XYZ file of C-alpha atoms in Angstrom:
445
model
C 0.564 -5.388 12.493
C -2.456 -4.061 10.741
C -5.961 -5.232 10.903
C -7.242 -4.186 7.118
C -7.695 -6.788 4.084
C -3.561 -7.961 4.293
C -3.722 -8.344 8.189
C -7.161 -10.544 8.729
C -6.463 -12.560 5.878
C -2.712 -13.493 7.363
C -4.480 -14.018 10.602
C -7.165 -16.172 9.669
C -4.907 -18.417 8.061
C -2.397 -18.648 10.488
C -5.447 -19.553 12.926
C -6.417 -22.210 11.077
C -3.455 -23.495 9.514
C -0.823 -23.680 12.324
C -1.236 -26.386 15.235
C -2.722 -25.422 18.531
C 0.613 -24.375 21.235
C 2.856 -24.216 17.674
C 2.978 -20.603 17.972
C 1.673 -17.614 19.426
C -0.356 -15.210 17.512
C -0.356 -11.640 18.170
C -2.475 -8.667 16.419
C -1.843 -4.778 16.561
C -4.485 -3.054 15.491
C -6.119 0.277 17.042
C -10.187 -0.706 16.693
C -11.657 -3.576 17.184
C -12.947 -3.841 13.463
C -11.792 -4.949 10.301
C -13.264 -1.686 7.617
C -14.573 -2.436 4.730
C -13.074 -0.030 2.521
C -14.735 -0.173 -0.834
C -18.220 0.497 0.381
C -17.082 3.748 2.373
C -19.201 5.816 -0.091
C -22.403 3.986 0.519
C -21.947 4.694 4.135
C -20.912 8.616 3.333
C -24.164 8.694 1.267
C -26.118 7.268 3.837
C -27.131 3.802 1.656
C -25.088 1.237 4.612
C -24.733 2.226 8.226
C -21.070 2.724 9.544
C -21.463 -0.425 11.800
C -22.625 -2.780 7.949
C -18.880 -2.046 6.828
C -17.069 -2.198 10.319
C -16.404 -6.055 10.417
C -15.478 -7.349 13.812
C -12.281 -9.090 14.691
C -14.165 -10.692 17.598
C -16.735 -12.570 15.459
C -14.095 -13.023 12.276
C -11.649 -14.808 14.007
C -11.180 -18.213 16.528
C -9.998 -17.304 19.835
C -6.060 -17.956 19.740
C -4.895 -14.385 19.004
C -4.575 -11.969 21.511
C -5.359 -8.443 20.131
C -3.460 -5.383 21.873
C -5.787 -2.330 21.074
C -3.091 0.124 19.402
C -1.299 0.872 17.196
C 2.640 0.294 16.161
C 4.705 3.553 16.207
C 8.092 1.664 15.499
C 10.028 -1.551 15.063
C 13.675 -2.926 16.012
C 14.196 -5.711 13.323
C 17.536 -6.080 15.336
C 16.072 -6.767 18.838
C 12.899 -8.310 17.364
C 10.787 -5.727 19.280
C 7.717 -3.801 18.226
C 7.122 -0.737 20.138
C 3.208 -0.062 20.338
C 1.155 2.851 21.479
C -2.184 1.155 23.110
C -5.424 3.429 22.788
C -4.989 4.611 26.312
C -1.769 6.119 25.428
C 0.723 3.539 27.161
C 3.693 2.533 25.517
C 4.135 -1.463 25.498
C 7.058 -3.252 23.778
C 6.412 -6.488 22.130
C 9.312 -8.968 21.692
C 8.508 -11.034 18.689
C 10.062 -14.261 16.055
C 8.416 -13.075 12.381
C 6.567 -9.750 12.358
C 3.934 -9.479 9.511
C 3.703 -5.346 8.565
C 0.288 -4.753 6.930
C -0.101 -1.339 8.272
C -2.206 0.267 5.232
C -2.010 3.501 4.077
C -2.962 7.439 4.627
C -4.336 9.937 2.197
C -1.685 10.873 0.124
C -1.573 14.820 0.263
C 0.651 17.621 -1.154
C 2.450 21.078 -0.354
C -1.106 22.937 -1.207
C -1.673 26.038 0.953
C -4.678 25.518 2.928
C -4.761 21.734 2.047
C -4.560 19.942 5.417
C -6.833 22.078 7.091
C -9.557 22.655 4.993
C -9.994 19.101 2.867
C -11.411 16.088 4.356
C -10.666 12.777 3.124
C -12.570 9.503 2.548
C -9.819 6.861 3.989
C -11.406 6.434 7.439
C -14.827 5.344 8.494
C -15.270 8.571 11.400
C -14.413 10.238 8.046
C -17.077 8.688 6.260
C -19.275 9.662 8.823
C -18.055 12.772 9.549
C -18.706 13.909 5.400
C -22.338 12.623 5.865
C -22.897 14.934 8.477
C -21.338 17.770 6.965
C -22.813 17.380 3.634
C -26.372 17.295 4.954
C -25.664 20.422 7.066
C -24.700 22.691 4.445
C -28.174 21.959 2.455
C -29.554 22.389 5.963
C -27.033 25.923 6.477
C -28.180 27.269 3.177
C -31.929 26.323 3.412
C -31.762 28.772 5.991
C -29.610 31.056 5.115
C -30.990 34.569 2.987
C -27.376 35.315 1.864
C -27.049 34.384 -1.835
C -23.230 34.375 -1.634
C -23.246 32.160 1.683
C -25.347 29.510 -0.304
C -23.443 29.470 -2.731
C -20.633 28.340 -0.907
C -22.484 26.103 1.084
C -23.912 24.177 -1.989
C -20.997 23.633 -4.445
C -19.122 20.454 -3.103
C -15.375 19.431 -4.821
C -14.044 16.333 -4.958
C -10.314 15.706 -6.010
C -9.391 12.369 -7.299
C -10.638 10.428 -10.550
C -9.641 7.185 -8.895
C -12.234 4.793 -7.629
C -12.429 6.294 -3.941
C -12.906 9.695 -6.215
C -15.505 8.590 -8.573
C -17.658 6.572 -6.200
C -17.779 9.377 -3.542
C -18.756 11.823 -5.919
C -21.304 9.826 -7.465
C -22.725 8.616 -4.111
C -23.244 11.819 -2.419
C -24.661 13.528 -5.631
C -27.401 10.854 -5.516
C -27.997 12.273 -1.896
C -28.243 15.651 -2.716
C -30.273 15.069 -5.859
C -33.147 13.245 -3.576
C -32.525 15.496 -0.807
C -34.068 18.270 -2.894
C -37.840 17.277 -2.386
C -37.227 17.511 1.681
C -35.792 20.944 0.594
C -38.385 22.362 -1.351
C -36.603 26.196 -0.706
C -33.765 25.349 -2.254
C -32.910 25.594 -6.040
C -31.465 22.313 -7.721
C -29.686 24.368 -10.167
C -27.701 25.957 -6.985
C -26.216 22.599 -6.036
C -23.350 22.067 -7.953
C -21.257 18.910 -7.550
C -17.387 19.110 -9.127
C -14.670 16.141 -9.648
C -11.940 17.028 -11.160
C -8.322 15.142 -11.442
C -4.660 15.964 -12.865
C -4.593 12.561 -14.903
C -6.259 13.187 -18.413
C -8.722 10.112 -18.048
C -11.168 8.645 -15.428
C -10.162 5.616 -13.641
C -7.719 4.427 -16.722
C -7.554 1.077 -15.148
C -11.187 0.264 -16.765
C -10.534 1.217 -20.415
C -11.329 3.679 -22.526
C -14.146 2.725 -23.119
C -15.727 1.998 -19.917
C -13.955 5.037 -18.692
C -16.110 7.253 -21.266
C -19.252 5.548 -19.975
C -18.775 6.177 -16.749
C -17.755 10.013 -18.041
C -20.632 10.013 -19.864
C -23.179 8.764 -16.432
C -21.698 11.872 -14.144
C -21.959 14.073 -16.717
C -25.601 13.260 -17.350
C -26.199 13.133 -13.567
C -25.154 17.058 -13.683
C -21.584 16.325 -11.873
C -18.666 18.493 -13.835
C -15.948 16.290 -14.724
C -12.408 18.370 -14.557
C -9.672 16.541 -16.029
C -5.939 17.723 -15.918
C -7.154 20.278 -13.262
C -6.420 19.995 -9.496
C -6.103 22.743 -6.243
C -4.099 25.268 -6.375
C -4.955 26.440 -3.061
C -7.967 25.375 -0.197
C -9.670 28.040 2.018
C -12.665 27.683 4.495
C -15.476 29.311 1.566
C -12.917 28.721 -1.501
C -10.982 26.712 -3.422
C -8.478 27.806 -6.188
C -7.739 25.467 -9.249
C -4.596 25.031 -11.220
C -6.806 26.612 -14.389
C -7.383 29.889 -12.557
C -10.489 29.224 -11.760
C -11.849 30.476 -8.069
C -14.929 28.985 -6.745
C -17.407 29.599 -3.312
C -16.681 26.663 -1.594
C -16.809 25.198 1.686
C -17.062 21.109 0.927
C -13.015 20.011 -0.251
C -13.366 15.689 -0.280
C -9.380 14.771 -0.957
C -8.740 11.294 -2.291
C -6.362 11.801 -4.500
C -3.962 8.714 -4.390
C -3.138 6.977 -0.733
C 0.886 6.946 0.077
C 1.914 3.951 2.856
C 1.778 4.624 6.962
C 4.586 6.261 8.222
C 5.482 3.608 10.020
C 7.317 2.406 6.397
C 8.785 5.320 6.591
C 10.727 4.633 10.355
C 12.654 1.319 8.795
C 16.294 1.421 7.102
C 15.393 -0.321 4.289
C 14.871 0.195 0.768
C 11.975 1.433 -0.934
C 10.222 2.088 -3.574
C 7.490 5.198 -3.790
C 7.697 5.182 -0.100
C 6.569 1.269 -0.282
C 9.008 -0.925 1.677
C 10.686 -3.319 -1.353
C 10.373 -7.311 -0.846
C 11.138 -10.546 -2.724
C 8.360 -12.242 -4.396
C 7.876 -14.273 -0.768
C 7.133 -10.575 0.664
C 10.130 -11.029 2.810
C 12.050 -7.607 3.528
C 15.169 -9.038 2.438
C 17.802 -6.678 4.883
C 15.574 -7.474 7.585
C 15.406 -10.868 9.625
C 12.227 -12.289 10.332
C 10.262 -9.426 8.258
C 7.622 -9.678 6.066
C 5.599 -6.751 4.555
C 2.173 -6.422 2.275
C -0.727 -4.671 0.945
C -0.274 -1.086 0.879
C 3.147 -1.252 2.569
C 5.225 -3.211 0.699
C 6.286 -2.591 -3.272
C 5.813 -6.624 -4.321
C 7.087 -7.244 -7.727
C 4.444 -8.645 -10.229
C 5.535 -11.499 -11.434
C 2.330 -11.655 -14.137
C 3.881 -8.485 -15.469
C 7.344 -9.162 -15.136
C 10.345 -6.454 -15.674
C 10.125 -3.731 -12.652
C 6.350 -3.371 -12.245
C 5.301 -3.836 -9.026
C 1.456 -4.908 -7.461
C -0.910 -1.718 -6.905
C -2.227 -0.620 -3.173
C -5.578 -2.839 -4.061
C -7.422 -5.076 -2.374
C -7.411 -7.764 -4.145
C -3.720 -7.537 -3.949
C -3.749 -7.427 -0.381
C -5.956 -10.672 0.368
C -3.838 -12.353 -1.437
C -0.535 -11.556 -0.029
C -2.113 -11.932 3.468
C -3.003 -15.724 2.709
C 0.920 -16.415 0.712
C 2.501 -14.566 4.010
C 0.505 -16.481 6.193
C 1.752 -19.367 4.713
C 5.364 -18.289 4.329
C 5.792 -17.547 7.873
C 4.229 -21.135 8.894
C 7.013 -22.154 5.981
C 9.713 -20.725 7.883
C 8.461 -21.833 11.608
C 8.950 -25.313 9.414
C 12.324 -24.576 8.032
C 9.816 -25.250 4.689
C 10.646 -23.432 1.526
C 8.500 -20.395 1.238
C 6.450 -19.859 -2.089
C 6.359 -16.363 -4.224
C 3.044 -14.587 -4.668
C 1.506 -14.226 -8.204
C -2.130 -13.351 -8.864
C -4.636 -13.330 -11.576
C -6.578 -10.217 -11.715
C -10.412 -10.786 -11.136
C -11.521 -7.394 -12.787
C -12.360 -4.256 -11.479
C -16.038 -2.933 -10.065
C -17.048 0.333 -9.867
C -21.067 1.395 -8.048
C -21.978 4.619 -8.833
C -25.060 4.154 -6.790
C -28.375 3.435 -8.110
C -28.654 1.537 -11.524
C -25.430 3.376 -12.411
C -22.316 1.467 -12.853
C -20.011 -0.146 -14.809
C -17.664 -3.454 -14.173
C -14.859 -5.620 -15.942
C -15.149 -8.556 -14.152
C -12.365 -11.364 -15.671
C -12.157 -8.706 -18.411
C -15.753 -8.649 -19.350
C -17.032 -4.887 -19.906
C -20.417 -3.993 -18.327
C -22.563 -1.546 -17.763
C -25.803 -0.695 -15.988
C -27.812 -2.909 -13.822
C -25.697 -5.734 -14.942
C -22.455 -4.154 -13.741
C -24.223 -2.862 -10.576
C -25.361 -6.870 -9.862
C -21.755 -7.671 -10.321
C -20.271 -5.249 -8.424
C -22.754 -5.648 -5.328
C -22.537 -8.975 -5.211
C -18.553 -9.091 -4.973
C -18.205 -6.902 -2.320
C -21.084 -8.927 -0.559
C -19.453 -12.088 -1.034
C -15.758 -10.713 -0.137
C -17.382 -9.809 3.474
C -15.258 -11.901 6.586
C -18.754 -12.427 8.381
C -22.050 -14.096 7.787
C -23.274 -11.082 9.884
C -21.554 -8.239 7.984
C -23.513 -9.466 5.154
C -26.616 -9.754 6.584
C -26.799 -5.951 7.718
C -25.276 -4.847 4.396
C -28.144 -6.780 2.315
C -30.877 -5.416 4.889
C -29.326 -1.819 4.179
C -29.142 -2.307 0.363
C -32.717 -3.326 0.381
C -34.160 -0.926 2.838
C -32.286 1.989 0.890
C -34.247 0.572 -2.229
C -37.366 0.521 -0.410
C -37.728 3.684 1.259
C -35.341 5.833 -0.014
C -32.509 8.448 1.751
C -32.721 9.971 5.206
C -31.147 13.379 5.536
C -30.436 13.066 9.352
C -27.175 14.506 10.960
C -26.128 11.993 13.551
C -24.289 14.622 16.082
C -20.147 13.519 14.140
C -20.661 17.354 12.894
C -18.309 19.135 15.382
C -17.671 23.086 15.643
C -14.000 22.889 14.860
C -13.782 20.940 11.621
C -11.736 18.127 11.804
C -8.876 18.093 9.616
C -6.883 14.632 7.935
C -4.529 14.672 10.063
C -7.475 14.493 13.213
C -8.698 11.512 11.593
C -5.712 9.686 10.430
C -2.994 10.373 13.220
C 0.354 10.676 11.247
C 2.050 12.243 13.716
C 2.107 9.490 16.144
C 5.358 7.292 15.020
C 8.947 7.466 15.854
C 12.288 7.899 13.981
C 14.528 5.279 13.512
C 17.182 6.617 16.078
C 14.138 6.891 18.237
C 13.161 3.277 17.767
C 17.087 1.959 18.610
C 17.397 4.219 21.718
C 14.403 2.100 23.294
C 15.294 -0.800 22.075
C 18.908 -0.159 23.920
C 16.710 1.238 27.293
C 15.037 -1.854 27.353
C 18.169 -4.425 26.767
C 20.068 -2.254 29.442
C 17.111 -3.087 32.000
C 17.669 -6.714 31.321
């Protein structure tokens, strides 16, 4: 269940490891794609088309596993039956022998009036999309616009979240709006104001302190103002209200602060921990039979750090655990003992487009074009397809050759869309729900 980093990676290996006519292999997953997460601010910025990051499933994988077009909405670990809403809206139940949940994640949002209908978030690629659209409108809305107070509005953008989704998004589309300025010679470049700001007191804490003040220190320079221990107090269409009082024209809200795992975690009786389903080192869902969970969904211990930490929503984290579940549930097809997953961490990457950005790759701190090398060339290499790479290298080049375009691509609706429009977290049943089909379907024989 899933088709993100967890999901393809248990797939591939089960393709490849377990005999033709052993078992049958079955993927849930509502597109056709595998995304390419990290590099979602490249394609909001306009540096990689949405197809460069959209891998497909159809050229990443052999031809043994049948892929039902939809997504799960629940799961009876009793009768071994995952209930599945396909893209046309039909309801299909799908007995099964070991069920694999890699379902991902959402945007993690909070009880902030205004919130859910006025933010967008950065978690999908139609989102991705979608921001492009809308960011390249407003400069286009307040080049023609004689209202002072409208363009105001139009041209300060906010993004909440100091993470890595945060940083990189903010970075990315400041870059766009910096070079968009000589297409938009009417417009002031003092009047475009770009804001990140973040409840945590330091910037992506996983790099250091260090490289966290450098990469400070770059958005800073770059004329983005860095908020710390400051988030939204409230969200309307032309303003947004911080926790410090402050009350600023508004009408661009990017939300990526934090992810929390799909509600379909939420739908089992089992135990959890920060809404992450809790497994044994093997990524088995110990209550449940025949259950294994990963990536964003599950709360695996790590072993490297012992005591009660547990591995972080990365993915990294998730490739891995797709490959040891793989090979657990071949294990138990083989009445094999199954192995525990421990990791070494690689380092951490971070483009802030450009020359800018900095890197800790095997703990090595870098910064500049040396950390941009790095950090390209990881996510290049971590592509599923020889394909996928080719288009993102053509895209990285012809972005370095002849610059931005500042075309809207018709994703720009009249309604905005909101993050529940894009992510669809109202689409999964309740437990009791789940049991009372399950007992329909045993009752029909």
């Amino acid at each position: 269940m899933g088709a993100g980093f967890a999901g393809v990676a248990c797939v591939r290996r089960l393709e490849r490891k377990l005999v033709p006519g052993e078992a049958e292999i079955c993927l849930v997953t509502p597109f056709s794609y595998q995304l390419y997460l990290p590099l979602l601010p490249q394609v909001a910025s306009g540096v990689l088309t949405p197809q460069s990051v959209a891998v497909s499933l159809r050229r990443s994988k052999k031809h043994r596993t049948r892929i039902v077009p939809g997504g799960a909405i629940g799961v009876d670990p009793k009768a071994k039956i995952c209930v599945v809403r396909k893209i046309t809206g039909e309801i299909v139940d799908l007995p099964y022998d070991y069920i694999v949940l890699a379902p991902g994640s959402i945007t993690r949002t909070f009880d902030i009036p205004g919130l859910l209908d006025n933010a967008r978030g950065m978690k999908t690629l139609a989102e991705a999309a979608y921001i492009r659209d809308h960011v390249i409108a407003q400069l286009d809305l307040a080049d023609a616009s004689a209202d002072e107070r409208e363009r105001e509005s139009r041209l300060r953008f906010v993004v909440v979240g100091g993470g890595y989704a945060g940083t990189e998004t903010a970075a990315s589309l400041q870059r766009l709006t910096d070079h968009a300025l000589r297409r938009y010679p009417r417009l002031d470049p003092k009047q475009i104001k770009w804001h990140l700001i973040d409840i945590a007191p330091k910037l992506m804490p996983e790099l250091g302190d260090r490289l966290g003040r450098t990469a400070l220190g770059i958005l800073r320079k770059r004329g983005i103002e860095v908020s710390l221990g400051v988030s939204v107090a409230k969200a309307g269409p032309e303003e947004v209200t911080f926790t410090d009082g402050r009350v600023l024209p508004c009408r661009t809200l990017i939300w990526t602060a934090g992810v929390a795992a799909s509600p379909l975690v939420s739908t089992f009786d089992a135990d959890k921990v920060r809404g992450r389903l809790v497994v044994s080192p093997e990524l088995r869902v110990t209550a449940l039979d025949g259950v294994f969970a990963l990536g964003d969904a599950a709360a695996a211990p790590d072993l490297t750090k012992g005591g009660d930490a547990i591995c972080p929503p990365t993915a990294q984290h998730a490739l891995r655990q797709g490959r040891t579940a793989a090979d657990n549930v071949i294990a138990a097809v083989r009445r094999q003992p199954l192995r525990r997953y421990e990791h070494k961490d690689l380092g951490l990457v971070v483009d802030l487009g450009g020359r800018d950005a900095v890197s800790k790759p095997m703990g090595v701190e870098l910064r500049g074009m040396p950390a941009q090398a790095v950090a390209r060339g990881y996510h290049w290499s971590a592509l599923q397809t020889n394909v996928a790479k080719a288009r993102v290298l053509t895209n990285w080049v012809l972005n370095a050759v002849a610059g931005d375009d500042f075309v809207r691509t018709g994703f720009q609706a009249q309604k905005p869309a909101t993050l529940h429009d894009f992510e669809y977290t109202d689409a999964y049943l309740t437990p009791d729900q789940v049991r009372e089909h399950a007992r329909t379907l045993i009752a029909r024989g």
